[in-house]
Coordinates of C-alpha atoms and ligand atoms in Angstrom, one line a residue:
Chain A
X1 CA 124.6 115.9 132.1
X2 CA 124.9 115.7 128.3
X3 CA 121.6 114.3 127.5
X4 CA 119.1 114.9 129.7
X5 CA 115.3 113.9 129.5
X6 CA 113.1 115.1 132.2
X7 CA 109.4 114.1 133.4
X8 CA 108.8 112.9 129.3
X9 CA 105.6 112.0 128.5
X10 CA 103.7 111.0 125.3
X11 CA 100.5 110.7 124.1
X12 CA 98.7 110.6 121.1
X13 CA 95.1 111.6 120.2
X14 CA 92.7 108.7 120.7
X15 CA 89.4 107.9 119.1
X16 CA 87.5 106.2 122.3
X17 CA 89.5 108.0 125.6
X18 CA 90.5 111.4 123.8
X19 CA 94.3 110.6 124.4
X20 CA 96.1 107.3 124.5
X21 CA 99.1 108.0 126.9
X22 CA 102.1 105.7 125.2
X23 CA 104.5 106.9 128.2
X24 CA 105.0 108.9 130.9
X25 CA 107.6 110.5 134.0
X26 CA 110.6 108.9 132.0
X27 CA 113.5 110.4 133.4
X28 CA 116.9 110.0 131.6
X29 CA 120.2 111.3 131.9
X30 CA 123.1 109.9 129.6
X31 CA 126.9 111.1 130.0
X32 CA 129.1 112.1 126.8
X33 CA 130.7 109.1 125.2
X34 CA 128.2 106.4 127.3
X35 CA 126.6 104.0 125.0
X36 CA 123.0 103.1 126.4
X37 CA 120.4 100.3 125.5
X38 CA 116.6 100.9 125.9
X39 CA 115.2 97.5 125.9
X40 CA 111.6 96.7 126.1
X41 CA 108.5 94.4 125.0
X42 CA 107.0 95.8 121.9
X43 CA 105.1 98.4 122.1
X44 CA 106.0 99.9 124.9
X45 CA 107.1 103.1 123.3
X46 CA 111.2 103.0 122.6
X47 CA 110.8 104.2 119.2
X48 CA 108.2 107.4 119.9
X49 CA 110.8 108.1 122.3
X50 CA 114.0 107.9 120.3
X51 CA 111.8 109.8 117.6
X52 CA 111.3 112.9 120.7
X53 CA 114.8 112.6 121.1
X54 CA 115.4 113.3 117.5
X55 CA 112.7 115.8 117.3
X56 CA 110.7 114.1 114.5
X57 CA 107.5 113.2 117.2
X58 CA 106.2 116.6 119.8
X59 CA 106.5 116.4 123.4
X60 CA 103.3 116.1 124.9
X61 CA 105.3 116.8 128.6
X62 CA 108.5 117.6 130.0
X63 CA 111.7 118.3 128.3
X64 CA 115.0 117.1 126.6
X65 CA 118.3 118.7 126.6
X66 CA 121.0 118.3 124.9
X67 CA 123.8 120.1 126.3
X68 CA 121.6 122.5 127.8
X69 CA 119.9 123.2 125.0
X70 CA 116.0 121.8 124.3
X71 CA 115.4 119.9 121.7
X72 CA 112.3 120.4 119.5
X73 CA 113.1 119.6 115.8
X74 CA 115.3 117.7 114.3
X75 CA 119.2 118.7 114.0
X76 CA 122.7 118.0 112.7
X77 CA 123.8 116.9 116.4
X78 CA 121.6 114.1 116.4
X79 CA 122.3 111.7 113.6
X80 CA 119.5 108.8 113.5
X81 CA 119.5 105.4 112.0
X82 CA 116.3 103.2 111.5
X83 CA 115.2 99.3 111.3
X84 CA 115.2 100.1 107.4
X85 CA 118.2 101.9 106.0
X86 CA 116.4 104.1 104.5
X87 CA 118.4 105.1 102.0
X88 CA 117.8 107.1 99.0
X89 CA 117.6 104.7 96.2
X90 CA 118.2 107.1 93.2
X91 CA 121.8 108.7 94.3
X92 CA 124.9 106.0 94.5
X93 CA 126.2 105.2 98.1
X94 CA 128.8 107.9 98.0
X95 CA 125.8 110.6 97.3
X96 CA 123.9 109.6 99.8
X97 CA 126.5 110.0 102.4
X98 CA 126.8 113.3 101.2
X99 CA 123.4 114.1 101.3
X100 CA 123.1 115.6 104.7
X101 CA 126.2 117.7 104.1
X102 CA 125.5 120.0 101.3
X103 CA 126.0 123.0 103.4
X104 CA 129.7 122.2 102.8
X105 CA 131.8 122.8 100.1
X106 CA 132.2 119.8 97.4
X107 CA 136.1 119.0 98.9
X108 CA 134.7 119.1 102.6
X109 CA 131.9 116.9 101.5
X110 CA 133.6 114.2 99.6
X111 CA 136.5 114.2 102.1
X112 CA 133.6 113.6 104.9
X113 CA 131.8 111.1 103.3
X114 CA 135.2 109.2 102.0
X115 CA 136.5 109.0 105.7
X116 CA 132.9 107.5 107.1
X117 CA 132.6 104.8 103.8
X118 CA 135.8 104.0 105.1
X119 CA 135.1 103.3 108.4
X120 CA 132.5 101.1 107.7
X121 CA 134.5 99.1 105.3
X122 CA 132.6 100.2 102.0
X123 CA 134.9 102.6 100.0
X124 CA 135.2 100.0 97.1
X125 CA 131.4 100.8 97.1
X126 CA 131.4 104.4 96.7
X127 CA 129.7 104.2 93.2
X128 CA 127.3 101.2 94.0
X129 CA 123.6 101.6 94.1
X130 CA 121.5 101.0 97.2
X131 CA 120.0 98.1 95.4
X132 CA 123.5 96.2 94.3
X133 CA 124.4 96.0 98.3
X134 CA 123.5 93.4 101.1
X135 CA 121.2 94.5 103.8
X136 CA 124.2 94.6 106.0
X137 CA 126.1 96.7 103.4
X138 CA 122.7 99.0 103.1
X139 CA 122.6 99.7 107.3
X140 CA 126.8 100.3 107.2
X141 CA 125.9 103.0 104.9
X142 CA 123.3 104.2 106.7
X143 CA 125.6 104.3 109.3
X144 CA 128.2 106.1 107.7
X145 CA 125.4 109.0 106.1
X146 CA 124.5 109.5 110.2
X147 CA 127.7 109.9 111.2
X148 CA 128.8 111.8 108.0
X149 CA 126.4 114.9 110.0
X150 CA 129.4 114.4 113.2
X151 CA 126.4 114.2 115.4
X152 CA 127.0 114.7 119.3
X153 CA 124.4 112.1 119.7
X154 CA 123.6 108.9 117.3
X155 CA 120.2 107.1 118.1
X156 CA 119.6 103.6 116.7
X157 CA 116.4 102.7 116.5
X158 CA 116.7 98.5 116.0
X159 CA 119.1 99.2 113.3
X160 CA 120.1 95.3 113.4
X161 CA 116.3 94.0 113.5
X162 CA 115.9 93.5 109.9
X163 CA 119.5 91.2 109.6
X164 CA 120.5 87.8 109.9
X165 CA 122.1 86.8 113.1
X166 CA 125.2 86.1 111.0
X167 CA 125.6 89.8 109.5
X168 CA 124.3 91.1 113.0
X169 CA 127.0 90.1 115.2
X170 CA 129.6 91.5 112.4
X171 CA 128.0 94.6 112.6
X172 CA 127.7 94.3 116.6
X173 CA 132.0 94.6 116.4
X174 CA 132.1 96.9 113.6
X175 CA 129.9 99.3 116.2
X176 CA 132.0 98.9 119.2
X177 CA 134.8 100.1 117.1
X178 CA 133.0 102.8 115.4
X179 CA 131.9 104.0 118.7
X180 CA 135.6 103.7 120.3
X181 CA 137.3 106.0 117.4
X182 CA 134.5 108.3 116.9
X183 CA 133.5 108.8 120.9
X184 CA 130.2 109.4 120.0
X185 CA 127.5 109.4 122.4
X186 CA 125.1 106.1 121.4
X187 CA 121.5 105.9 122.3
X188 CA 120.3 102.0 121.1
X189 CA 116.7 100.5 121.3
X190 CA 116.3 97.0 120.7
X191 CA 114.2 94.4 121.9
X192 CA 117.3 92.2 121.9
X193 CA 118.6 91.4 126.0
X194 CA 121.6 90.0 124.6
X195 CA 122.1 92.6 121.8
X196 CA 121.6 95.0 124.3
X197 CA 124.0 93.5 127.3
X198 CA 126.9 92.7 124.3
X199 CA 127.0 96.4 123.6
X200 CA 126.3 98.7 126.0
X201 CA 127.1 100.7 129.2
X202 CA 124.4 100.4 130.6
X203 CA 120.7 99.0 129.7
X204 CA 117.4 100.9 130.6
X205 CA 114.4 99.0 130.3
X206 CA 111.4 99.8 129.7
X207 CA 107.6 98.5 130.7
X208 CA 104.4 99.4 129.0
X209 CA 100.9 99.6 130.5
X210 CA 101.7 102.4 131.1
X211 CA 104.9 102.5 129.8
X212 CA 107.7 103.6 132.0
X213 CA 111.2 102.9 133.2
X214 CA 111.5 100.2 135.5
X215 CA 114.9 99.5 135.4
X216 CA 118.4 101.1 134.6
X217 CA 120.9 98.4 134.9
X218 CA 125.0 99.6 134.4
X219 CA 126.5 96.8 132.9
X220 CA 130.5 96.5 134.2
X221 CA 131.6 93.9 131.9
X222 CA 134.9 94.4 130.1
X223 CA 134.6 94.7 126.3
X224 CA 134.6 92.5 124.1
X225 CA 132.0 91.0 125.5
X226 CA 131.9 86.8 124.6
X227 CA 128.5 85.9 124.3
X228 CA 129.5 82.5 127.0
X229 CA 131.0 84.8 129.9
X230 CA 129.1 84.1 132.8
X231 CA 128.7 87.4 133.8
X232 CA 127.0 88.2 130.4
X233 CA 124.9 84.6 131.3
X234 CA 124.0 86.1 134.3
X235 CA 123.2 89.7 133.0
X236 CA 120.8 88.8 131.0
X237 CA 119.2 86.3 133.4
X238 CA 118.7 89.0 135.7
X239 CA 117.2 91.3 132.7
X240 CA 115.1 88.6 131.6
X241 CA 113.4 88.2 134.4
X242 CA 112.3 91.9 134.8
X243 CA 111.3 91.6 131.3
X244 CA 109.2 88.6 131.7
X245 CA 106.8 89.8 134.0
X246 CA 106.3 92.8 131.8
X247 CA 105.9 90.5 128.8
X248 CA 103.4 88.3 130.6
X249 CA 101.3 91.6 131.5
X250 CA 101.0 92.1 127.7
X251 CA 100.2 88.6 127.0
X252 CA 97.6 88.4 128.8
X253 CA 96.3 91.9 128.5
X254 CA 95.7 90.7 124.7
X255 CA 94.0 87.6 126.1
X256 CA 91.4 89.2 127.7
X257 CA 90.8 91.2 125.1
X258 CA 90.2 88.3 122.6
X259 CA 87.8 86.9 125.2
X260 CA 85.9 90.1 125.6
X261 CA 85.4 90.6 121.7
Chain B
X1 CA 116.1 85.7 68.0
X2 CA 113.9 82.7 69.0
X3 CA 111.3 84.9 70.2
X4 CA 111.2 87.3 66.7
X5 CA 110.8 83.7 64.8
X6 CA 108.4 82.5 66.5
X7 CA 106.6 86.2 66.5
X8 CA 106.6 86.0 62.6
X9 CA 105.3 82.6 62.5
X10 CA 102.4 83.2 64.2
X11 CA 101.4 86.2 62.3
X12 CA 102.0 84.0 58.9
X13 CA 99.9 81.4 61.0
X14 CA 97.2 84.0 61.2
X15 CA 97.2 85.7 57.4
X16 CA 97.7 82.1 56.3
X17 CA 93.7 81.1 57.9
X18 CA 92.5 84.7 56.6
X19 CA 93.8 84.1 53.5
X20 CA 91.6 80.3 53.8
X21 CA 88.2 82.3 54.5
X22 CA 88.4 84.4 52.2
X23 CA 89.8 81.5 49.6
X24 CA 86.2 79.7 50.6
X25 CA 84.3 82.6 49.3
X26 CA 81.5 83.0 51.5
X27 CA 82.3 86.6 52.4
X28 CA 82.3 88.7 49.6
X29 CA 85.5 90.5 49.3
X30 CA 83.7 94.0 50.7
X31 CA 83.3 92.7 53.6
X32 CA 86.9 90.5 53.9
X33 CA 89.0 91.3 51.7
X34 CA 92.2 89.6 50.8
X35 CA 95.1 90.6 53.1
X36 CA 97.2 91.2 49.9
X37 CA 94.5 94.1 49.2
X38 CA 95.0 95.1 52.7
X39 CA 98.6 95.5 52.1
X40 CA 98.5 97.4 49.0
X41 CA 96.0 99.6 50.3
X42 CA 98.3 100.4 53.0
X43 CA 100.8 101.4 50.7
X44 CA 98.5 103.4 48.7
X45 CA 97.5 105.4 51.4
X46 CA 101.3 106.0 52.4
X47 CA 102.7 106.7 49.0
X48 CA 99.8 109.0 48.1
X49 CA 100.5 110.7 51.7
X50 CA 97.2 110.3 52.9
X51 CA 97.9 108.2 56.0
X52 CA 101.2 109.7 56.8
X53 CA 98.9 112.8 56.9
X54 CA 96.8 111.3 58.8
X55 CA 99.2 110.2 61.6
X56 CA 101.0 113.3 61.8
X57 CA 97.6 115.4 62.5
X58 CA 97.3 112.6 65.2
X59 CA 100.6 112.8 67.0
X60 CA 100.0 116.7 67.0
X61 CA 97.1 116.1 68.8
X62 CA 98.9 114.2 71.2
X63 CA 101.6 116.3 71.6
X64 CA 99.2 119.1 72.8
X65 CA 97.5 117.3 74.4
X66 CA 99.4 114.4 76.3
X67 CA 101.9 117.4 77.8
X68 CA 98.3 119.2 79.0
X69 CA 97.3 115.6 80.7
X70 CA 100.4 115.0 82.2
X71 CA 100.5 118.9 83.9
X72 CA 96.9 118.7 84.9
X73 CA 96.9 115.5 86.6
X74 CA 100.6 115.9 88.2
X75 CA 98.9 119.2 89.7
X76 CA 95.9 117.1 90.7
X77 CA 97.6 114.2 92.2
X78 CA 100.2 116.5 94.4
X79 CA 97.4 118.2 95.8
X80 CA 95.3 115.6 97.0
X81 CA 98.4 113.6 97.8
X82 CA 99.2 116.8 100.1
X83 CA 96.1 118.3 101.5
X84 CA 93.6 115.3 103.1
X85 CA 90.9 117.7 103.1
X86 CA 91.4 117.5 99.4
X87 CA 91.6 114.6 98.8
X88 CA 88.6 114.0 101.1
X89 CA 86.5 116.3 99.2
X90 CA 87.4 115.1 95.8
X91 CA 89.2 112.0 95.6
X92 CA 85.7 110.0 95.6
X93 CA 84.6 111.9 92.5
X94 CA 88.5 111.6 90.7
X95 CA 87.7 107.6 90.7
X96 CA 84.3 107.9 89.3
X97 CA 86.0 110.3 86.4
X98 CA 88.6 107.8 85.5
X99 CA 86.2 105.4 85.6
X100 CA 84.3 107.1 82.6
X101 CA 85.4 105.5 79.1
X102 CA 86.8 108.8 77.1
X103 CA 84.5 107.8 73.9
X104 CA 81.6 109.2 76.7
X105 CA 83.0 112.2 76.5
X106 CA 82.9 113.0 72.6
X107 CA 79.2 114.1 72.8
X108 CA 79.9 116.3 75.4
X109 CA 83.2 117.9 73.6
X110 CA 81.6 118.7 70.5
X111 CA 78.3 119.9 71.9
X112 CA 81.2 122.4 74.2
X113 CA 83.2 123.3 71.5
X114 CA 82.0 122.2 68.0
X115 CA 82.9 119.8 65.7
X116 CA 86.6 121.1 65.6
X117 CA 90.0 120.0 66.7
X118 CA 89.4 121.6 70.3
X119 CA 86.7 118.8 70.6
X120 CA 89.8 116.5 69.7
X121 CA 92.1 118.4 72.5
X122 CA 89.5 118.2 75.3
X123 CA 89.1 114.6 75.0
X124 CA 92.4 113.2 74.8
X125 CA 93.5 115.7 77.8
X126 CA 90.8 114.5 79.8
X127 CA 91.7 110.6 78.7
X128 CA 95.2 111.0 80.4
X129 CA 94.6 113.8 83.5
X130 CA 92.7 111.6 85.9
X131 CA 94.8 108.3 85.5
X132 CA 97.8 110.8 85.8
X133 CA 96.2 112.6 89.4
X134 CA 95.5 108.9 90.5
X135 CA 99.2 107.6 89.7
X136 CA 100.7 110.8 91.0
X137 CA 98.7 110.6 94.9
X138 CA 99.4 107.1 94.9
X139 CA 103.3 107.7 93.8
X140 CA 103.6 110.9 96.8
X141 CA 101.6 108.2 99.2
X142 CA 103.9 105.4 98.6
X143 CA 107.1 107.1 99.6
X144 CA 108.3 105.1 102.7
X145 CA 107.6 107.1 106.3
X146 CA 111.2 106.0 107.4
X147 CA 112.5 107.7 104.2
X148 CA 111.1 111.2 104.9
X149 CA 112.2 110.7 109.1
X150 CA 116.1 109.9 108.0
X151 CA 115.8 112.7 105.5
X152 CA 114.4 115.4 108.3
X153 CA 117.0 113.8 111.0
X154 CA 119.6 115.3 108.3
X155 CA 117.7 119.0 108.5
X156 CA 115.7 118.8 104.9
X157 CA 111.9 120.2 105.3
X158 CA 109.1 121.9 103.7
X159 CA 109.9 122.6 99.8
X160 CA 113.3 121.0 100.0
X161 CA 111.8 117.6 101.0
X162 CA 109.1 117.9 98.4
X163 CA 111.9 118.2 95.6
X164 CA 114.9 116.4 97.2
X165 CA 113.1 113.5 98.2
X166 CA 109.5 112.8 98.4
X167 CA 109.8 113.5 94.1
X168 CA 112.7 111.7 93.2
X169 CA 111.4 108.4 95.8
X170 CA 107.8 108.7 94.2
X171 CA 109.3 108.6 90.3
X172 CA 108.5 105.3 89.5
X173 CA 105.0 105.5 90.1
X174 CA 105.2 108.6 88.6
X175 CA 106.5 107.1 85.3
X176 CA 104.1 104.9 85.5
X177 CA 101.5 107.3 85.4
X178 CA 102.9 109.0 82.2
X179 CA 102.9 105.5 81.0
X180 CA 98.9 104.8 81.4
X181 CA 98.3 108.5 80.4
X182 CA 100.0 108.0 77.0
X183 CA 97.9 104.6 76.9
X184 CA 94.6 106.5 77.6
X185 CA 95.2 109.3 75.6
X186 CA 95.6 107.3 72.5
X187 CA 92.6 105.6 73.2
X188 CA 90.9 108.6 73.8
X189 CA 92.5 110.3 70.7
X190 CA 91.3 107.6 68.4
X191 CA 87.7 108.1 69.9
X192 CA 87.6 111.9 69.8
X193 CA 88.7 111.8 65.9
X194 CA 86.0 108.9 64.9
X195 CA 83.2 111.3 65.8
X196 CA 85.6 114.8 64.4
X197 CA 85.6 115.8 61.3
X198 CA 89.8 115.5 61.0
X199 CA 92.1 115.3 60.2
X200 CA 93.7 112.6 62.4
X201 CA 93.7 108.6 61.8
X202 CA 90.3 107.9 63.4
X203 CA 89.0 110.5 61.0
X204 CA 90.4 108.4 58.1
X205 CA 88.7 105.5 59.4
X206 CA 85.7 107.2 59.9
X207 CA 86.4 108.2 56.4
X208 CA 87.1 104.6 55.3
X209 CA 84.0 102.9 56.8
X210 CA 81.4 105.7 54.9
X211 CA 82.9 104.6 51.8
X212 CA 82.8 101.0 52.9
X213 CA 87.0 100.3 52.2
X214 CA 87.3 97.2 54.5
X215 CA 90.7 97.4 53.4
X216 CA 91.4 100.6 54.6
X217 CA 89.6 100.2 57.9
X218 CA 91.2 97.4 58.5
X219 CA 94.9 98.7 57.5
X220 CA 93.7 101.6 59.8
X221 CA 93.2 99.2 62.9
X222 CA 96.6 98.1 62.4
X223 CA 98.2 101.1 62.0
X224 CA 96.9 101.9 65.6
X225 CA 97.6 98.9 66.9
X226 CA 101.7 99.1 65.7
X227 CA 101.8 102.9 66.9
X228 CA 100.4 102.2 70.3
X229 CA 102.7 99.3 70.9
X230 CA 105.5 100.6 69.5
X231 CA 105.4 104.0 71.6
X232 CA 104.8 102.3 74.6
X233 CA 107.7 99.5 74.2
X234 CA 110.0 102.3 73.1
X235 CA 109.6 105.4 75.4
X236 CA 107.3 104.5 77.9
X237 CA 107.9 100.9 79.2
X238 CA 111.8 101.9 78.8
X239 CA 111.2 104.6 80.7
X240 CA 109.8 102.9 83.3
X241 CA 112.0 99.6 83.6
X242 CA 115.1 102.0 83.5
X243 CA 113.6 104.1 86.9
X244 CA 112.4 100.7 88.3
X245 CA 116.0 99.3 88.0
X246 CA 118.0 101.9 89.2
X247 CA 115.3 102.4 92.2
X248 CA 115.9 98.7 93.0
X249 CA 112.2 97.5 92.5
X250 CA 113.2 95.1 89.2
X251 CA 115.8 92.9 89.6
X252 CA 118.0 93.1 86.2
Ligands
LIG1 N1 101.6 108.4 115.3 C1 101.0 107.6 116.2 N2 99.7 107.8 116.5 C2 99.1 107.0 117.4 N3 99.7 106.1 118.2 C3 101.0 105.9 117.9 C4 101.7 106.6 117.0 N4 103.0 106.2 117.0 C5 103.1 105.2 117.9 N5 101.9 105.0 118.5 C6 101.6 104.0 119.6 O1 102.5 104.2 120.6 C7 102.9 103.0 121.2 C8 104.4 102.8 121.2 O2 104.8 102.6 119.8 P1 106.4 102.5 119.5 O3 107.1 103.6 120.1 O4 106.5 102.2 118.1 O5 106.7 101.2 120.4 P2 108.0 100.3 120.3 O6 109.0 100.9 119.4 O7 108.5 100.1 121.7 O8 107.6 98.9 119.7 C9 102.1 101.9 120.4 O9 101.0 101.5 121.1 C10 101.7 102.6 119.1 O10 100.5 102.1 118.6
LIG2 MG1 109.9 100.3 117.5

């Protein structure tokens, strides 16, 4: 298996219980190339795990490989892209494509970051400032400085979350293509069902209380994927109704904790 | 243009009704004198070199002591920014400092140090170090999570993501800072010199007001006024709009 995640757990320090458990026995194994979806109610921990993945948040338990290899801190073969863009507002767009490549030597560099701007259809904008661009233009770059690294692995942590539905489902083909020339290997939360049945291979969702996987669903729908098919109709019926008792669970979880206080 | 004009008509607007009062003649021209004798005392005291004197002593103090300020604080501010148990320990007791208006410090200077120009030092550096520490740990605070995340996904840490990002991102608060530190260390200035024994312009006002020249203590005031305005309009709040702009928090 590429990646490989293994008994995972997570919890964090707690004031009342000692520890606060966010997640626990995931179990995930994703093939080279494969673009998969983790889809689940807020909270229920998608982002501390794509953060493990990356190596920004500990492992409380368990392990992750990448290609045999554990992964502890962050690296250059996992590139990472937020909800915000996160970009750095003080170098133009070309310079912060650049940024995570100045091991290279200047030709490499702006040769690199020159072929990603173009692939996300901003080379006109090389010398713009974060600031001057769209939100949509802000997350292609953002895109681009991830890739820029030639990760084996790009996580996407609700990168779309923050856009209108117009610029999202632009962006929704530009990443199928990006993903088809580049081959990477795509590891997507969103709390989205149909963001996440339009794009990927396959769709693991997630429960919380406690949070776990309680369903890997391979979606075998040929690409592109019209938002009308009814196999895409049906899809996300089916998801929807696993989600829905898990959403009800939190629901009223909060409930009776408003009564009680 | 529009704005200039109507600038200058309110200032004619307000010599016009000074003029009036004294024109009535129930002040006696010691205490308000005309602005006319304002003016000319002005230009007495810069033709016979006295003010420009005066100002430069000033602006040395500053540029001692604003540079001092702006170290100490930047020191301060990273530190508690960086170290909780710092700022957990101290940060309390930097609030209460700022919160201390610098003229309460004079007494204390000179009892330190005499009445000399260290007094003078010591007062303006404290008048600008604590805003600068609070602006500084608010500036390294306010640099977004998600910024320092992306920039350790791409394999900066430790010193590098101090200087590469976590600086650069927390500038404009950091301009800022320099901003208020020049702003309280010219207030501060002006209250060390009233109570030194100079040279500096709040010694010649000090000066002024024992020999009971209105004029002069008023062209003083003025003096102050323009200097503080015009630093701050033409290095600092440039400064600060031209970081703000090109970190995308002011639009145009
Ligand atoms: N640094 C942290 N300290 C304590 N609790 C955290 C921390 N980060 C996340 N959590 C908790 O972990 C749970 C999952 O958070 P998160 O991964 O952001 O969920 P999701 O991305 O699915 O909405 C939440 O209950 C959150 O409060
Ligand atoms: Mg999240």
């Amino acid at each position: 298996m590429y990646l490989h995640i293994d008994q995972l757990a997570k919890s964090f320090p707690h004031e009342e219980s000692g520890t606060w458990e966010v997640f626990s026995d995931v179990d995930l194994s994703i093939q080279e190339n494969e673009f998969v979806s983790i889809l689940g109610p807020s909270g229920c921990g998608k982002s501390t795990l794509l953060s493990m993945v990356a190596g920004l948040e500990s492992i409380s338990k368990g392990t992750i490989q990448l290609e045999n290899e554990d992964v502890k801190t962050p690296g250059p073969d996992r590139g990472m892209v937020f909800q915000q863009p996160a970009l750095f507002p003080w170098l133009s767009v070309i310079e912060n494509v650049k940024f995570p490549l100045k091991h290279l030597s200047k030709q490499e560099q702006e040769e690199r970051a020159t072929k990603y701007l173009q692939m996300v259809h901003l080379s006109r904008f090389k010398g713009a400032y974060p600031h001057e661009l769209s939100g949509g233009m802000q997350q292609r770059v953002a895109i681009a400085r991830a890739l820029a690294m030639d990760p084996k692995v790009l996580l996407m942590d609700e990168p779309f979350g923050a856009l209108d539905e117009q610029t999202r489902h632009i962006l929704h083909d530009e990443l199928m293509k990006i993903w088809k020339e580049t081959k990477k290997t795509i590891l997507f939360v969103t709390h989205s069902i149909s963001e996440a049945i339009k794009l990927s291979d396959r769709v693991v969702v997630m429960g919380t209380r406690p949070g776990r996987i309680i369903a890997d669903i391979p979606i075998d729908i040929p690409r592109p994927r019209q938002r009308d098919d009814e196999k895409v109709i049906a899809k996300e019926r089916e998801v929807m109704d696993l989600l829905e008792g898990e959403i009800n669970k939190v629901l009223k979880e909060e409930l009776q904790y408003e009564n009680r206080a | 243009m529009k704005i200039a004009l109507k600038r200058i008509a309110f200032l004619i607007v307000v010599v016009g009704i000074w003029q009036g009062i004294v024109a009535l003649g129930i002040y006696p021209e010691i205490v308000i004198p005309p602005p006319s004798k304002v003016f000319f005392g002005m230009v007495d005291g810069f033709s016979d070199g006295t003010l420009i004197k005066a100002i430069l002593n000033s602006f040395k103090h500053l540029f001692v002591g604003l540079p001092l300020a702006i170290m100490i604080g930047t020191a301060i501010g990273v530190l508690l920014a960086k170290s909780t148990q710092a700022d957990e320990t101290m940060g309390m007791y930097l609030i209460s400092l700022q919160s201390i208006p610098s003229i309460v410090w004079v007494p204390f200077a000179i009892l330190l140090f005499g009445l000399n120009e260290s007094a003078v030092y010591f007062v303006v550096v404290l008048g600008g170090t604590f805003v600068m520490a609070l602006n500084v740990r608010t500036a390294i605070h306010s640099v977004p999570g998600q910024m320092i995340q992306a920039a350790r996904t791409m394999g900066v840490k430790g010193m590098k993501l101090f200087f590469k990002v976590e600086i650069p991102a927390s500038l404009p608060h950091f301009v800022t800072g320099l901003r208020l530190a020049w702003a309280f260390g010219w207030r501060a200035l002006m209250a060390g010199e009233l109570l030194s024994n100079g040279p500096g312009l709040g010694y010649s006002l000090r000066f002024a007001m024992d020999f009971a020249q209105m004029e002069m203590v008023i062209a003083i005031i003025i003096i102050i006024g323009f200097i503080g305005a015009t630093v701050d309009q033409l290095v600092f709040s440039k400064l600060e709009r031209t970081v703000m702009k090109r970190w995308g928090l002011l639009k145009n």
